[in-house]
Amino acid sequence: MATTKKDYQIIQKLGEDEFLLLHPETNAENVVVDVEGVEGDDLAAALKALKDDVDGKASSSEIPDVSQFITKAVEDLLNYYTKAAIDDKITDLENKVSAIPKFSISVVAALPTEDISETTIYLVSTGADSNNLYTEYIYVSSSWEILGTQKLDLTGYAKEDWVSAQISGFVTEARVQELIAAASFKAADTADKLATARKISISGDVIGEATFDGSDDSDIAVELSKTGVAAGVYTAVEVDEKGRVTAGSMAIEIGTAGQTTPSQDLAIGGLFFKLL
């Protein structure tokens, strides 16, 4: 049987509009490699030229002197604190903060004469209970100093006895339990059919619906939802987490006469054989 010879270019699809020519033609005897000035009439010569170039750049004469960089880095570190120095400064700061006196407030009937705290503000009632007036004192240098007189305004707040009187008329828990015990309940009559039929639907990976009113059993015929992929044979597919095919494409496409680029059916990364 006679054999027909055809020449092709091999093109790889990198994106929707991006292609890479891998081979100028399938029966080419020589491959020219040109990478950063490395050239050769064939692949072996190109690789040798690349090796020679790498070996030449690896000579010690082209390795820069980094001694000055190391000296500069050491000198720069002299301007930084060590961890021990930072820890000492933090400890010193904590000691200074803890030494700051912490004041408290105490309400008393009269100023104390012993065990007096110099970090306590004493509130002494002025005697005008209806106005809730208090005079503020602090003990400084063995004598009392008056800070001022303050009024504690409780207007709008409810006293405990008033709240108790207001809620006394509400039903107590015990009374609720009595009412529940005394109540009589009657079960509803059973229904053979719903007054209004209800539609039950299924959605998601499968779809379907049926109407149910309770008078009889209902069957729901379900249909598997479509993924959008047409029926056919594909060499490369995409699947979702449930194993369903969501996209299909070809890994290799043989071009026809006059076809310059691959079709949309070729997968990204696939190979296109362009007929010359």
XYZ file of C-alpha atoms in Angstrom:
276
model
C 0.000 0.000 0.000
C 1.379 3.417 -0.943
C 2.376 5.770 1.893
C 1.652 9.483 1.690
C 4.301 11.721 3.298
C 3.145 14.937 4.980
C 5.177 17.633 6.710
C 3.912 19.285 9.885
C 4.956 21.981 12.334
C 4.443 21.133 16.007
C 2.835 24.010 17.945
C 1.941 23.983 21.643
C -1.094 25.921 22.842
C -0.089 28.030 25.893
C -3.292 30.079 26.134
C -6.360 31.053 24.162
C -4.266 33.336 21.925
C -0.727 32.262 22.848
C 1.242 29.559 21.018
C 4.774 28.151 21.094
C 6.513 26.689 18.019
C 8.240 23.543 19.277
C 9.485 22.131 15.984
C 9.709 23.879 12.611
C 8.810 20.692 10.739
C 8.646 17.019 11.595
C 11.363 15.875 9.175
C 13.925 18.609 9.845
C 17.425 17.172 10.073
C 18.968 20.021 12.110
C 17.726 22.064 15.048
C 19.114 25.548 15.590
C 19.250 26.627 19.236
C 19.656 30.326 20.059
C 19.567 31.140 23.778
C 21.360 34.239 25.090
C 24.019 34.119 22.364
C 24.499 30.317 22.422
C 24.283 28.947 18.884
C 24.851 25.620 17.185
C 24.061 23.867 13.954
C 22.589 20.985 15.885
C 21.444 20.232 19.426
C 24.742 18.645 20.520
C 26.785 21.654 19.379
C 24.385 24.055 21.107
C 24.579 22.159 24.414
C 28.402 22.074 24.244
C 28.519 25.817 23.619
C 26.211 26.343 26.603
C 28.441 24.160 28.835
C 31.585 26.021 27.767
C 29.911 29.346 28.529
C 28.846 28.169 32.006
C 32.341 26.778 32.743
C 33.899 30.087 31.693
C 31.651 32.160 33.952
C 32.415 29.866 36.876
C 36.123 30.784 36.917
C 37.416 32.321 40.121
C 38.442 35.530 38.352
C 34.796 36.504 37.946
C 33.825 35.863 41.592
C 33.441 39.289 43.269
C 35.360 40.210 46.439
C 32.760 40.291 49.245
C 35.171 40.952 52.137
C 34.241 44.646 52.233
C 30.549 43.750 52.439
C 31.210 41.501 55.453
C 33.227 44.243 57.222
C 30.487 46.790 56.540
C 27.811 44.445 57.936
C 29.772 43.919 61.176
C 30.280 47.683 61.619
C 26.558 48.324 61.083
C 25.651 45.842 63.843
C 27.514 48.020 66.362
C 24.607 50.506 66.150
C 22.025 47.941 67.337
C 21.080 46.794 70.856
C 21.740 43.229 71.916
C 18.906 41.136 73.332
C 20.444 41.382 76.824
C 20.524 45.187 76.610
C 16.883 45.294 75.461
C 15.843 42.960 78.306
C 17.599 45.249 80.840
C 15.786 48.317 79.515
C 12.419 46.503 79.634
C 13.073 45.423 83.250
C 14.022 48.989 84.205
C 10.838 50.339 82.590
C 8.667 47.749 84.375
C 10.240 48.720 87.741
C 9.504 52.392 87.126
C 5.903 51.672 86.157
C 5.337 49.468 89.220
C 6.698 52.277 91.446
C 3.873 54.611 90.375
C 1.354 54.771 93.284
C -2.103 53.356 92.630
C -4.959 55.311 94.233
C -8.150 53.861 95.677
C -11.402 55.401 96.991
C -12.930 54.710 100.403
C -16.270 56.002 101.778
C -15.997 56.630 105.565
C -18.145 58.200 108.235
C -15.149 60.164 109.574
C -11.501 60.627 108.651
C -9.270 57.910 110.135
C -6.693 58.748 112.798
C -4.456 55.727 112.296
C -3.421 53.365 109.509
C -3.904 56.269 107.087
C -3.126 55.483 103.454
C -1.506 58.201 101.371
C -2.781 56.593 98.180
C -6.462 56.574 99.177
C -9.068 59.264 98.540
C -11.468 59.343 101.503
C -15.102 60.370 100.918
C -16.796 61.792 104.032
C -20.553 62.507 103.963
C -21.457 66.157 104.527
C -24.579 65.148 106.462
C -26.983 66.237 103.729
C -28.132 62.702 102.902
C -30.915 63.897 100.612
C -28.333 65.494 98.320
C -25.767 62.647 98.544
C -22.901 65.116 99.103
C -19.371 63.889 99.906
C -16.173 65.807 100.664
C -12.983 64.303 99.222
C -9.808 64.188 101.395
C -6.264 62.990 100.770
C -3.447 62.684 103.341
C -0.332 64.531 102.168
C 2.790 65.429 104.226
C 1.189 64.433 107.551
C -1.926 66.583 107.054
C -5.331 66.355 105.400
C -5.998 68.158 102.135
C -9.500 68.756 100.768
C -9.891 67.898 97.091
C -13.491 69.095 96.816
C -17.122 68.194 97.414
C -18.954 65.899 95.029
C -22.638 65.032 94.638
C -23.756 61.496 93.874
C -26.937 61.827 91.808
C -29.154 58.728 91.973
C -32.127 60.379 90.320
C -33.848 57.926 88.010
C -32.662 54.811 89.880
C -35.227 52.549 91.566
C -34.917 51.394 95.172
C -35.191 47.694 95.983
C -38.484 48.000 97.941
C -40.108 49.968 95.083
C -39.134 47.326 92.519
C -40.491 44.545 94.765
C -43.821 46.369 95.086
C -44.098 46.838 91.329
C -43.617 43.157 90.428
C -45.689 41.695 93.268
C -48.795 41.670 91.080
C -47.260 39.505 88.371
C -48.085 35.800 88.117
C -45.529 33.717 89.971
C -43.953 30.494 88.747
C -46.018 28.494 91.216
C -49.224 30.059 89.862
C -48.227 29.220 86.304
C -47.679 25.588 87.280
C -51.160 25.533 88.868
C -52.764 26.874 85.710
C -50.969 24.291 83.576
C -52.062 21.458 85.871
C -55.667 22.626 85.787
C -55.818 23.079 82.013
C -57.320 20.377 79.805
C -56.039 19.607 76.328
C -57.734 17.893 73.438
C -55.834 16.288 70.597
C -56.706 17.544 67.125
C -58.626 15.248 64.835
C -56.450 13.520 62.284
C -56.585 14.801 58.711
C -56.760 12.598 55.648
C -55.878 15.402 53.276
C -54.249 18.814 53.383
C -56.552 21.717 52.652
C -53.940 23.074 50.234
C -51.652 20.755 48.310
C -47.928 21.509 48.665
C -45.256 21.261 46.002
C -42.037 19.503 46.977
C -39.004 20.354 44.818
C -35.468 18.994 44.581
C -32.650 21.209 43.296
C -28.883 21.038 43.015
C -27.127 18.146 41.281
C -30.525 16.608 40.514
C -33.813 18.377 39.828
C -37.432 17.302 40.155
C -40.744 18.147 41.807
C -44.053 16.642 42.854
C -47.304 17.816 44.472
C -48.371 16.271 47.807
C -51.636 16.757 49.716
C -51.477 13.761 52.050
C -54.208 11.779 50.331
C -51.809 9.445 48.540
C -48.132 8.667 48.018
C -46.219 10.859 45.570
C -43.207 9.993 43.440
C -40.592 12.559 42.400
C -38.979 11.898 39.039
C -35.468 13.352 39.216
C -33.168 14.354 36.378
C -29.405 14.796 36.626
C -28.547 18.440 35.966
C -26.421 19.187 32.891
C -22.810 20.343 33.213
C -22.758 22.154 29.864
C -20.391 19.660 28.219
C -21.688 18.263 24.921
C -21.710 14.512 24.431
C -18.574 13.301 22.655
C -15.114 11.738 22.968
C -12.380 13.819 24.640
C -8.755 13.036 25.506
C -8.582 15.673 28.277
C -11.390 16.473 30.702
C -11.987 18.584 33.799
C -14.018 17.161 36.678
C -15.499 18.760 39.792
C -15.223 17.467 43.352
C -18.147 15.114 42.704
C -16.485 13.483 39.700
C -18.720 15.086 37.082
C -17.148 16.186 33.796
C -17.404 19.971 33.556
C -15.223 20.525 30.467
C -13.700 18.435 27.668
C -10.920 19.087 25.178
C -8.325 17.345 23.004
C -4.666 16.839 23.940
C -3.551 16.486 20.292
C -5.103 18.004 17.168
C -4.062 17.192 13.588
C -4.648 20.261 11.455
C -6.325 20.183 8.078
C -5.213 21.928 4.880
C -5.277 25.707 5.350
C -5.728 25.542 9.141
C -3.147 27.858 10.744
C -4.152 27.723 14.411
C -5.732 25.036 16.591
C -9.445 24.995 17.257
C -11.111 25.746 20.580
C -11.274 21.986 21.215
C -7.493 21.813 21.845
C -6.643 21.889 25.564
C -4.230 24.420 27.052
C -0.804 22.755 26.816
C -1.973 20.502 23.966
C -0.043 19.938 20.735
C -1.233 21.139 17.322
C 0.228 19.562 14.166
C 0.038 22.238 11.471
C -0.003 20.790 7.966
C 2.635 22.436 5.746
